[in-house]
XYZ file of C-alpha atoms in Angstrom:
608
model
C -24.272 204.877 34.548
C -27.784 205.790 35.538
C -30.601 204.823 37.697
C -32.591 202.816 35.329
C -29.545 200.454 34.637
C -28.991 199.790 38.229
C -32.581 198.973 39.208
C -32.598 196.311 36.071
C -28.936 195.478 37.002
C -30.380 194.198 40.640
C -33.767 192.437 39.348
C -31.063 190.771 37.135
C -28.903 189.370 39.554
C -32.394 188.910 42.175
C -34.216 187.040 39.820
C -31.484 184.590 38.735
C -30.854 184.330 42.194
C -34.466 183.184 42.760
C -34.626 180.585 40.238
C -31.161 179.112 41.186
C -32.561 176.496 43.753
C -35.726 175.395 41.747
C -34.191 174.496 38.610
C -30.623 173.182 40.785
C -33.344 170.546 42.690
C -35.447 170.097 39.047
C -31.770 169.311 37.317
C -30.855 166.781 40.625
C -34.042 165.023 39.710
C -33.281 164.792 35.868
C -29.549 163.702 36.155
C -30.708 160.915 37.878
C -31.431 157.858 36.257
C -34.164 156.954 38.825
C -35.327 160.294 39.093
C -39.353 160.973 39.054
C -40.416 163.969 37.764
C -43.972 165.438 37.162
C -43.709 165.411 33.232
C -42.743 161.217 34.019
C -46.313 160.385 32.994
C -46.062 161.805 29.756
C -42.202 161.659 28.650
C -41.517 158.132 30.388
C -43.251 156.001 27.770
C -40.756 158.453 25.265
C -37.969 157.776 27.073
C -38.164 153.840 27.378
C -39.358 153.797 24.031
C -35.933 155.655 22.931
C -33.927 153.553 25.455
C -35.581 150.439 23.206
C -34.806 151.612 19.555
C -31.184 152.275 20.394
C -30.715 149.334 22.516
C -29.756 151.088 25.589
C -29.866 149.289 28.839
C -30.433 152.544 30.786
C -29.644 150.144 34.511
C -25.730 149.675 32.862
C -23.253 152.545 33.742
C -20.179 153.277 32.048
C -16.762 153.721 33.654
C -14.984 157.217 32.727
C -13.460 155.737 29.686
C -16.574 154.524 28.247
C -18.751 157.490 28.815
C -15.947 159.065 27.084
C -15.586 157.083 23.851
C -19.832 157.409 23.548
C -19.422 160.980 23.832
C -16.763 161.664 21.346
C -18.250 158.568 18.924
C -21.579 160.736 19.231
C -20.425 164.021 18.743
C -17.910 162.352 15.638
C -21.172 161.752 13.589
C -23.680 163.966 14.824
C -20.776 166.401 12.930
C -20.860 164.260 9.888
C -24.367 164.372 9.603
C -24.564 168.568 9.746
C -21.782 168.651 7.450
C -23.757 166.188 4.819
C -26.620 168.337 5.023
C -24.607 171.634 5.031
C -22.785 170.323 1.448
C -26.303 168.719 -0.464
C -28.463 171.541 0.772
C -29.178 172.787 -2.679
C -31.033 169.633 -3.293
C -32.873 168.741 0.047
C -36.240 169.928 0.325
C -37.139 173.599 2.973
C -35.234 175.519 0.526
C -37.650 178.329 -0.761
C -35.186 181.088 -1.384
C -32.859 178.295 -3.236
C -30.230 178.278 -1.026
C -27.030 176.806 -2.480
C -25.030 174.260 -0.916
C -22.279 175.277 1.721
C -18.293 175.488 0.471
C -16.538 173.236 2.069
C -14.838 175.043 4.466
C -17.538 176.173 5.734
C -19.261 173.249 6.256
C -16.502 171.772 7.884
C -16.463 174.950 10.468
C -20.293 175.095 10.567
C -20.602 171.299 11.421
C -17.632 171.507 14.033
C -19.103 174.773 15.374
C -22.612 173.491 16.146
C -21.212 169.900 17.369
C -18.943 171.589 20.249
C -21.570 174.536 21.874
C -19.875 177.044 20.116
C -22.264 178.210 17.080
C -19.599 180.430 15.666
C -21.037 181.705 12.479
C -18.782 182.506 9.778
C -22.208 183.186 7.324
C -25.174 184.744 7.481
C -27.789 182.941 8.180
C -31.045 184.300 6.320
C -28.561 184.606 3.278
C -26.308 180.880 3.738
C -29.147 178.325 5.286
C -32.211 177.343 4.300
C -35.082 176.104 6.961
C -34.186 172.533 6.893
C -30.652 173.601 7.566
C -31.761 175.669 10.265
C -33.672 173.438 11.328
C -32.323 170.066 11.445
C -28.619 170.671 11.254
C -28.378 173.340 13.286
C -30.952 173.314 15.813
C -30.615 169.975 16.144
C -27.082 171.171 17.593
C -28.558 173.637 20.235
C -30.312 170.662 21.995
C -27.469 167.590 22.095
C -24.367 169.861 22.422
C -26.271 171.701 25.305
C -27.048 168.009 26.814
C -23.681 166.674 26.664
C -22.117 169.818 28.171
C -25.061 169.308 31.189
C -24.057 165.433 30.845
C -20.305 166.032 31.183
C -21.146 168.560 34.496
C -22.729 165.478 36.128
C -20.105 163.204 35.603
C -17.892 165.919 37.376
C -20.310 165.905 40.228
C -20.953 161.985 40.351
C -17.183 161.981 40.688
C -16.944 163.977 43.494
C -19.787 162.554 45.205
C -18.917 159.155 45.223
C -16.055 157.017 46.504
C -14.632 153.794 45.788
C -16.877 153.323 42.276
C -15.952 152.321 39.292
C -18.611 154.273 37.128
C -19.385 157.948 36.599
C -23.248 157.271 35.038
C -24.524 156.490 31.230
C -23.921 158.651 28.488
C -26.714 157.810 26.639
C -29.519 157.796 29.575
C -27.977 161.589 30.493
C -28.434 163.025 27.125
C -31.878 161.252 26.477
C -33.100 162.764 29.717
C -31.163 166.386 29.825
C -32.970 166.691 26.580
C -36.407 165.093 27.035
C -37.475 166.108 30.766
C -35.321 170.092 31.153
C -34.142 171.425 27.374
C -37.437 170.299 25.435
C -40.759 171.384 27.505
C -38.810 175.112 28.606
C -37.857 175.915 24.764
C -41.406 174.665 23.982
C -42.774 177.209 26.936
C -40.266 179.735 25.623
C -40.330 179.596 21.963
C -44.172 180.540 22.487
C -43.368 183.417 25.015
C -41.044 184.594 22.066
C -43.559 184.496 19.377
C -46.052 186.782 21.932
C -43.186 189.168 21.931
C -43.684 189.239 18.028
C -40.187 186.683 16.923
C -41.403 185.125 13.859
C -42.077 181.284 13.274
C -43.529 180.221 9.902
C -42.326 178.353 6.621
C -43.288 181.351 4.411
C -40.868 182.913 1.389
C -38.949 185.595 2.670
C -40.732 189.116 1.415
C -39.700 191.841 -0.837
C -39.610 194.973 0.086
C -39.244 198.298 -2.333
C -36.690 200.469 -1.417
C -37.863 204.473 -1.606
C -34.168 205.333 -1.997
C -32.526 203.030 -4.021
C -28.816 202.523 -4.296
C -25.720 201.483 -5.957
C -23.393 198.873 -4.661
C -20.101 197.489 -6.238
C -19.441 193.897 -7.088
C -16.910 191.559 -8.892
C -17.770 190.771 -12.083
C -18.538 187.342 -13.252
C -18.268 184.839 -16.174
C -21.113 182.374 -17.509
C -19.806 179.873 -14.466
C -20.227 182.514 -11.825
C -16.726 182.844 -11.089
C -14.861 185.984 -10.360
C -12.994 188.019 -13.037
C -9.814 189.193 -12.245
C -7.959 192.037 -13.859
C -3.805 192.628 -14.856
C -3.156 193.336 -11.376
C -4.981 189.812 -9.925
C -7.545 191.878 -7.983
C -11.441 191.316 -8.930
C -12.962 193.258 -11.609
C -16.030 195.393 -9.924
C -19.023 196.564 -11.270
C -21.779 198.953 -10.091
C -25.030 197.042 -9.006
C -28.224 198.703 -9.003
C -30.085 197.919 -5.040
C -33.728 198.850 -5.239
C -35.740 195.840 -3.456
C -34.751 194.595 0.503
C -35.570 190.944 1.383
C -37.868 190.460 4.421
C -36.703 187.271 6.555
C -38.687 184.479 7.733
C -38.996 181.040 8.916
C -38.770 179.189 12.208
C -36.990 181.975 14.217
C -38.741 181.719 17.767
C -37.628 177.409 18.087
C -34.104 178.189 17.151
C -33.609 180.833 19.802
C -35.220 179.465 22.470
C -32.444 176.920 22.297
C -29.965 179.205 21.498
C -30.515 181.009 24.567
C -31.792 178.408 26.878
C -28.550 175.609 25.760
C -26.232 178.786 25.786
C -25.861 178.291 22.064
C -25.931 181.140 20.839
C -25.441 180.997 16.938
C -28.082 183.526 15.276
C -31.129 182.973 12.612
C -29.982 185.775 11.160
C -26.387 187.671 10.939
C -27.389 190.453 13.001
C -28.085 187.917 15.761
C -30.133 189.357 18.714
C -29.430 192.948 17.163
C -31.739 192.190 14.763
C -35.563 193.361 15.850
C -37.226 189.714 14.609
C -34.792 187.733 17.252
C -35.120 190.089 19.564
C -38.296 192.079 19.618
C -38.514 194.036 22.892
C -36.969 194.834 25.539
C -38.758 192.040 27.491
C -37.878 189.695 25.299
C -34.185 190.911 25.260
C -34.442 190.565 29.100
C -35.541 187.191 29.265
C -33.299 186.118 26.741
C -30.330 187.723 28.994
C -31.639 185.722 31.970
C -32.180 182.512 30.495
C -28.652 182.170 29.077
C -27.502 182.116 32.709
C -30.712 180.076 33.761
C -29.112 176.459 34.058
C -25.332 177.102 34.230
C -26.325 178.954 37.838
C -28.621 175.719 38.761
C -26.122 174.035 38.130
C -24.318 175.277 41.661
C -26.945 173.957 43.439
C -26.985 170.642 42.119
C -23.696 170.430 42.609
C -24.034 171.376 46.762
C -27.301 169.115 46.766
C -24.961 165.999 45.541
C -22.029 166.561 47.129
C -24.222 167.257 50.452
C -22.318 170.492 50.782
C -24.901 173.066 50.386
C -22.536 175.885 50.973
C -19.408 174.482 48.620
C -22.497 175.147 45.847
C -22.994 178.551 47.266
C -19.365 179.784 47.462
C -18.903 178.667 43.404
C -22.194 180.964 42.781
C -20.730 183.545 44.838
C -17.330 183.830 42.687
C -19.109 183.174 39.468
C -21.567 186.083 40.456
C -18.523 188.760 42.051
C -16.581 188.013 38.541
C -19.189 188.419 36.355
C -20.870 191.792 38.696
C -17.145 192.946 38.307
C -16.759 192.730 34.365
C -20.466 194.232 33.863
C -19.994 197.113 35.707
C -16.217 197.850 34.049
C -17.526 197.127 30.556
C -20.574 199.693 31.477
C -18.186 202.150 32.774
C -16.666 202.036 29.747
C -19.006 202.395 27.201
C -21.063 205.126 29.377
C -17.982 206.862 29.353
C -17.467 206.485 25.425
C -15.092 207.981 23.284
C -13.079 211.297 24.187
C -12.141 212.286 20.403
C -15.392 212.115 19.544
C -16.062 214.804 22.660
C -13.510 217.009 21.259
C -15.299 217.214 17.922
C -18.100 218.376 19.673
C -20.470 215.043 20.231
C -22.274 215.250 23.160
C -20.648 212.556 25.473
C -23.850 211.979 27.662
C -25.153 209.043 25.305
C -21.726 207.110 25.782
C -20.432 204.919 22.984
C -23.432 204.086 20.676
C -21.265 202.799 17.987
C -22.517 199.277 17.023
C -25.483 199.414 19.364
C -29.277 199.587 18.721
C -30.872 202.974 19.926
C -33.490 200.957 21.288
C -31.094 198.864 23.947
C -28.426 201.308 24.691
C -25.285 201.264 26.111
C -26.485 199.669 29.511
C -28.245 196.996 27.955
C -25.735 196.115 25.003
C -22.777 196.212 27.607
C -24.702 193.757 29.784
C -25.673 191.544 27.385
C -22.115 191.731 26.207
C -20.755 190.531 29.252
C -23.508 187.599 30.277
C -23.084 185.873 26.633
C -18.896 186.289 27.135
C -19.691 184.839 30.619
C -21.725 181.975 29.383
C -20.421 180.211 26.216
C -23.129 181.572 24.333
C -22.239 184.069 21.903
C -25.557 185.669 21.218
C -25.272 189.662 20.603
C -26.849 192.614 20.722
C -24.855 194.891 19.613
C -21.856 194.623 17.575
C -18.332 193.974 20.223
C -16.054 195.305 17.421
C -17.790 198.821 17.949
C -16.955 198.733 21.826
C -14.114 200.633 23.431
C -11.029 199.222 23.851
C -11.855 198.616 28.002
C -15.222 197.719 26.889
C -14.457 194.993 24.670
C -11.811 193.802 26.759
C -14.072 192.704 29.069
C -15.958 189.880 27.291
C -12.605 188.882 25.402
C -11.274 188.358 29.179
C -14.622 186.800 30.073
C -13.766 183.803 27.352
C -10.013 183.497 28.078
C -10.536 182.723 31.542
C -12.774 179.633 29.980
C -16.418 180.580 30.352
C -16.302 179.497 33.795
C -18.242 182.397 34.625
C -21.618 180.360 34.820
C -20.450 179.700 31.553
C -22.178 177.307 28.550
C -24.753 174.969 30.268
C -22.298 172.407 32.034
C -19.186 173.955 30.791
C -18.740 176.183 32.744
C -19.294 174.083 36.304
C -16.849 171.229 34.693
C -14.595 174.367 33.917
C -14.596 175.968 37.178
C -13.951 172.466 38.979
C -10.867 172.552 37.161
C -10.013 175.555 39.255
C -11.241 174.147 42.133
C -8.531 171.773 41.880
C -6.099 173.919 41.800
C -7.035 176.095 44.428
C -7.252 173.024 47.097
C -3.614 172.209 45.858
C -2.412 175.522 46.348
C -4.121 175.214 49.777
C -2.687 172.284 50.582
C 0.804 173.523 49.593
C 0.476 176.212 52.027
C -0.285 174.826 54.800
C 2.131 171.294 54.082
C -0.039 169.189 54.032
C -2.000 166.669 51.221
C -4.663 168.796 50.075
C -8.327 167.556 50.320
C -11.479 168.008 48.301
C -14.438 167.067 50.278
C -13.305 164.274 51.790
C -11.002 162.765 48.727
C -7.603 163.431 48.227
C -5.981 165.927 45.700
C -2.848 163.495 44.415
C -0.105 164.198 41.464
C -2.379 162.515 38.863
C -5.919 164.592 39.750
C -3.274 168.201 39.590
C -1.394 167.031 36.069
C -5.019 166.545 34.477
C -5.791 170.031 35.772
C -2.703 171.796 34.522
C -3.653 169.692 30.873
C -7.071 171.755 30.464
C -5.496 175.373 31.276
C -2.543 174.522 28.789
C -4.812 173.386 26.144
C -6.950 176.975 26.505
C -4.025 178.859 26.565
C -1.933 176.946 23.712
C -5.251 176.959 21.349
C -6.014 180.402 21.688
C -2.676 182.177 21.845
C -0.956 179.486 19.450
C -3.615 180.146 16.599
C -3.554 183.689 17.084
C 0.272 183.403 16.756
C -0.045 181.763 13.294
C -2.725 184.093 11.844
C -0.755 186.918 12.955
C 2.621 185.410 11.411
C 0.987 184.066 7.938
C -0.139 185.631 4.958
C -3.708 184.757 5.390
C -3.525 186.889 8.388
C -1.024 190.005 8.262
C -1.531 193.395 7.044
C -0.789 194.204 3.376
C 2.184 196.783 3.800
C 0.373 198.953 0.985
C -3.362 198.566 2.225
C -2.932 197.933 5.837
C -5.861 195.772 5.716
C -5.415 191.977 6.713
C -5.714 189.549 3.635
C -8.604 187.569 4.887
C -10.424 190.807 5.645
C -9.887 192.665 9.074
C -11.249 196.018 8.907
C -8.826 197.384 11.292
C -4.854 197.535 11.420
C -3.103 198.115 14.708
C -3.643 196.690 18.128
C -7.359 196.787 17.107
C -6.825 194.660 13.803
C -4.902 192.226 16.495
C -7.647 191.907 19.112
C -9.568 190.773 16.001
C -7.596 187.858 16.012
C -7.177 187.302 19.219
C -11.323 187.488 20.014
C -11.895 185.292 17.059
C -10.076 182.488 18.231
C -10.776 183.419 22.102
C -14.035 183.058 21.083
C -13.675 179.530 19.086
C -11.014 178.061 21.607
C -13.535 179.360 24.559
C -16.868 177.524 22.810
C -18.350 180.966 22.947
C -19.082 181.993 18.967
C -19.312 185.665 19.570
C -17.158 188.071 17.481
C -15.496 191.216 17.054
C -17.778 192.169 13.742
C -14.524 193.608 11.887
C -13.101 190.001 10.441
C -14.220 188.365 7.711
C -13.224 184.855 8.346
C -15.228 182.835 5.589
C -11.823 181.771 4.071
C -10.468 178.304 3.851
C -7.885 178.944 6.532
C -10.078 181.435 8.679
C -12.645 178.435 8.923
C -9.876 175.282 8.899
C -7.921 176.607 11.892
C -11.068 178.112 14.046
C -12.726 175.042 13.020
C -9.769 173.405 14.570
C -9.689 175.731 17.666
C -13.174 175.055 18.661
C -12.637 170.783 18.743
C -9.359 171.531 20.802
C -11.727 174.025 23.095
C -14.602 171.028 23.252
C -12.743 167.678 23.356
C -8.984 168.529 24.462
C -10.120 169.962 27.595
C -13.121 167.034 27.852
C -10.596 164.124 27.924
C -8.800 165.467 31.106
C -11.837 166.778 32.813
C -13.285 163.213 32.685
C -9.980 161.660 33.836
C -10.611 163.520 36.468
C -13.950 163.022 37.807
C -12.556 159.308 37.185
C -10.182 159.824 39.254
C -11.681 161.256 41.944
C -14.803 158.836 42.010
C -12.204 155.746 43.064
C -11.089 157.213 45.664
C -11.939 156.335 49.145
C -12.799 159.141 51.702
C -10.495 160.292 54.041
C -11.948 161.849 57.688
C -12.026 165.622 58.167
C -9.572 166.800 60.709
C -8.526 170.009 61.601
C -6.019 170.853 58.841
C -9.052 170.218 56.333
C -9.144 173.343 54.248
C -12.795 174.007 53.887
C -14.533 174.677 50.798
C -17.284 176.808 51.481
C -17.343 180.525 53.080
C -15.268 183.257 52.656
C -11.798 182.212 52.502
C -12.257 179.573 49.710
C -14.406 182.231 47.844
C -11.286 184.687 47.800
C -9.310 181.797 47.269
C -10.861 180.405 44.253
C -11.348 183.859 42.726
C -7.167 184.403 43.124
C -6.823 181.031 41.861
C -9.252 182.113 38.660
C -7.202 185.412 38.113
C -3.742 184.170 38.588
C -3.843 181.020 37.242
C -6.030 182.056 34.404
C -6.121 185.478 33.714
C -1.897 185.884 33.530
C -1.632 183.458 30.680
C -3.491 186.467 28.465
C -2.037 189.661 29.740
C 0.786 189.857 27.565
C -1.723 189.051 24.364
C -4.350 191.454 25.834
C -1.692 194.394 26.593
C -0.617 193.688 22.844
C -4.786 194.469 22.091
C -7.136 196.468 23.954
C -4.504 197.818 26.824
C -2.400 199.500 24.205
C -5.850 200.643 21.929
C -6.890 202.445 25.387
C -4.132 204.466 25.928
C -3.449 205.228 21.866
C -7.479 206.239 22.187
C -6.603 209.083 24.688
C -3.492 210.442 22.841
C -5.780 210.928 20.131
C -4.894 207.939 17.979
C -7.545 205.455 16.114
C -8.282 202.468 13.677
């Protein structure tokens, strides 16, 4: 833990703490259906023009249920339409490497990943997609799952805000704005900052490279159809393959993850994701892309004091988003500075930490704080690879998603997700003291605690439930002979089982970052994180919006003296023992099973 790390640990945290305000009062403007902005002379005539060809009546708001209903209809095809173009991609034109079409499965995961904000990639993605896929199925993604999530935040607010309405605002109008005045002109801005960082964007072939040291590679053997032979015993047939040429990626990098960063997206051009030195050329670059994925889920805060006209309530959710995440940076830093003692008895010299998994050029500060913003923030872009971490390390970010990216978390996500434990802690409040408890001004009743309770179930049941199965199934145990996992864990132990548990963490949470050891393009790796990720988008959704529902019929009630207040230091300890209680307990048994147990087995000399 040196000097260099903390000086770019405070221009971090300064820096997003200096753009907070503008883009909080830029997002107040743009989630406002009246709202005038300075791009209004040039996207305006877009926006009625979009408003026209759909037939939306952008003055006409929708009730909770409504708003609802449009989002999931919306989301329901959007997901049809990546999966069609996932499945006839062999035939549809951008294809210059002759990419073939995707399996089924992973389609279906693809398709659901992109839909919910979660990007989990079970491919690689300069070997699996060609541009148009990238392009158009995917990308398309980054902007309208990043809108809704924004969309779904307002709603939240508009709830709280108002009393005695009927309507929460118009799905359609939020989307067509989020995207058109805030997600649109920054990637534009970005994408180009990118590209001057030297992040490729072109529709050229990929290149061919020569290899000066060729080698040999084994793979199964195939018939005329291109399927696998298989010998007496079942397993594939192998067969040495000469490697002597390296394909050079391109395509239309920088616009993808501008998005990806920007819409806390997340999901990679490539497989080595931000590792990789096209999609993440510099170390400015890598800093701005670290920033920006916390960029709108912290203006988000401010909006939310600027509508509820409670500047410091938005300050005191900052605060606790900022202490947890400050908290889990500086353990998983610790950590990985500290790196592995076997590797000190062998003789390694300990003062370069854990470097396992990370690139030289980043180093453990970087890759550790990266680690923990994207675990924060449902986005799921890496740097280095989280398998590689130490057990304390990599605890961290798999903590980070099972608390529900309300750490900033995914654009919108993670404000919707945190109001959830705002709830919570005004009941507990309220239970202490004996009295009704209050949220500015409206009433906390059975109904508003029951939808609550419904979204921290749903995390917990997803993630621990699916992890259950895979652990309990063949797909997913260790072969007694091979101790490797069917479906392909590289690791046995309490390391092959935080695998699991990360990998549907990670889907449940909408994050889509993994622990690199599981290979998970199978048909029931793919089905049941598939699976995971709707129950993580939509199952937690529904409630939320029953919610803000909820709470925007209700009439206010005066402030008296028993009013707990929501704002200062008492709610922000509050809130933050609400956060770790409530949320953090649900795991511990799961995460002593993982990382805890790793830890200690690491120090007595003990690996996998």
């Amino acid at each position: 833990m040196n000097s260099p790390g903390w000086i770019q640990l405070i221009l971090y945290v300064g820096l997003l703490l200096a753009i907070t305000k503008p883009i909080g009062l830029y997002l107040y403007k743009v989630l406002d259906a009246e709202g005038k902005t300075f791009l209004d002379p040039v996207l305006k005539p877009l926006e009625r023009l979009t408003y026209a060809l759909f037939r939306v009546d952008a003055r006409k708001e929708q009730d909770w249920k409504q708003y609802t209903v449009a989002m999931l209809v919306f989301s329901a095809v959007s997901m049809l339409f990546t999966y069609g173009i996932l499945r006839l991609q062999a035939v549809l034109p951008l294809n210059p490497q002759k990419m073939a079409a995707v399996s089924e499965h992973l389609a279906f995961n693809t398709a659901a990943s992109f839909t919910t904000n979660t990007n989990w990639q079970s491919y690689g993605g300069e070997s699996t997609m060609s541009y148009l896929s990238q392009m158009v199925a995917l990308t398309f993604h980054n902007f309208l799952s990043a809108s809704i999530g924004i969309a779904i935040a307002a709603v939240v607010v508009r709830g709280i805000a108002r009393h005695s309405a009927k309507t929460v605002g118009n799905f359609w109008v939020d989307i067509t704005r989020v995207s058109y005045y805030l997600l649109l002109p920054i990637c534009v801005i970005y994408a180009v900052v990118l590209i001057s960082q030297g992040m490729i964007q072109n529709f050229k072939p990929y290149d061919a490279a020569s290899l000066t040291d060729p080698y040999t590679i084994q793979v199964p053997k195939v018939d005329e159809k291109g399927d696998a032979l298989t010998g007496p015993d079942g397993k594939p047939v192998m067969v040495d393959q000469k490697v002597d040429t390296q394909n050079i990626v391109q395509g239309p990098m920088a616009s993808q993850v501008a998005v990806k960063m920007l819409g806390t997206n997340g999901g990679g051009y490539v497989n080595a994701n931000a590792a990789h030195p096209f999609e993440n050329p510099t170390p400015l670059s890598n800093f701005l892309q670290m920033l920006s994925i916390f960029a709108i889920g912290s203006g988000l805060t401010y909006y939310l004091g600027r509508m509820v006209k409670n500047q410091g309530h938005g300050w005191s959710v900052w605060a606790v988003m900022m202490i947890i995440f400050l908290t889990g940076a500086l353990v998983c830093w610790h950590y990985e500075a500290a790196g592995n003692p076997n590797l000190t008895v062998l003789g390694v010299d300990p003062a370069g930490g854990n470097m396992e998994g990370k690139e030289v050029r980043f180093g453990v500060f970087n890759s550790a704080l990266f680690a923990t913003i994207t675990t924060d923030a449902s986005c799921g872009a890496v740097n280095a690879m989280h398998d590689s971490f130490t057990p304390i390390g990599g605890l961290v970010p798999l903590l980070n998603m099972e608390l529900g990216e309300i750490i900033i978390g995914g654009v919108g996500a993670g404000l919707y997700g945190m109001f959830v434990f705002v709830v919570l802690a005004v009941f507990i409040a309220g239970l202490m003291v004996g009295r009704t408890p209050e949220l500015l001004g409206k009433k906390i009743e059975p109904y508003d605690v029951k939808m609550a309770s419904i979204v921290i179930l749903v995390l917990a049941w997803s993630i621990l439930g699916f992890s259950a199965w895979a652990c309990l199934s063949k797909w997913g145990v260790p072969d007694a002979t091979t101790h490797q996992l069917t479906d392909g864990t590289n690791n046995s132990g309490p390391h092959g089982f935080s695998e699991i548990l990360y990998a549907y963490s990670s889907a449940t949470a909408n994050n889509g970052s993994a622990f690199a050891g599981i290979g998970v393009n199978t048909p029931w790796y793919d089905t049941t994180l598939g699976l995971a990720m709707l129950f993580g988008r939509f199952a937690m959704i529904i409630p939320i919006m029953a919610l803000a529902g909820s709470l925007a019929r209700k009439k206010l009630v005066p402030e008296s003296a028993g009013t707990f207040p929501v704002s200062g230091t008492m709610f922000t300890l509050l809130l933050m023992g609400t956060i770790l209680l409530v949320g953090a307990l649900n795991f511990f048994p799961a995460l002593a099973l993982g990382p805890i147990v790793e830890h200690f087995l690491m120090h007595a000399g003990k690996l996998f």
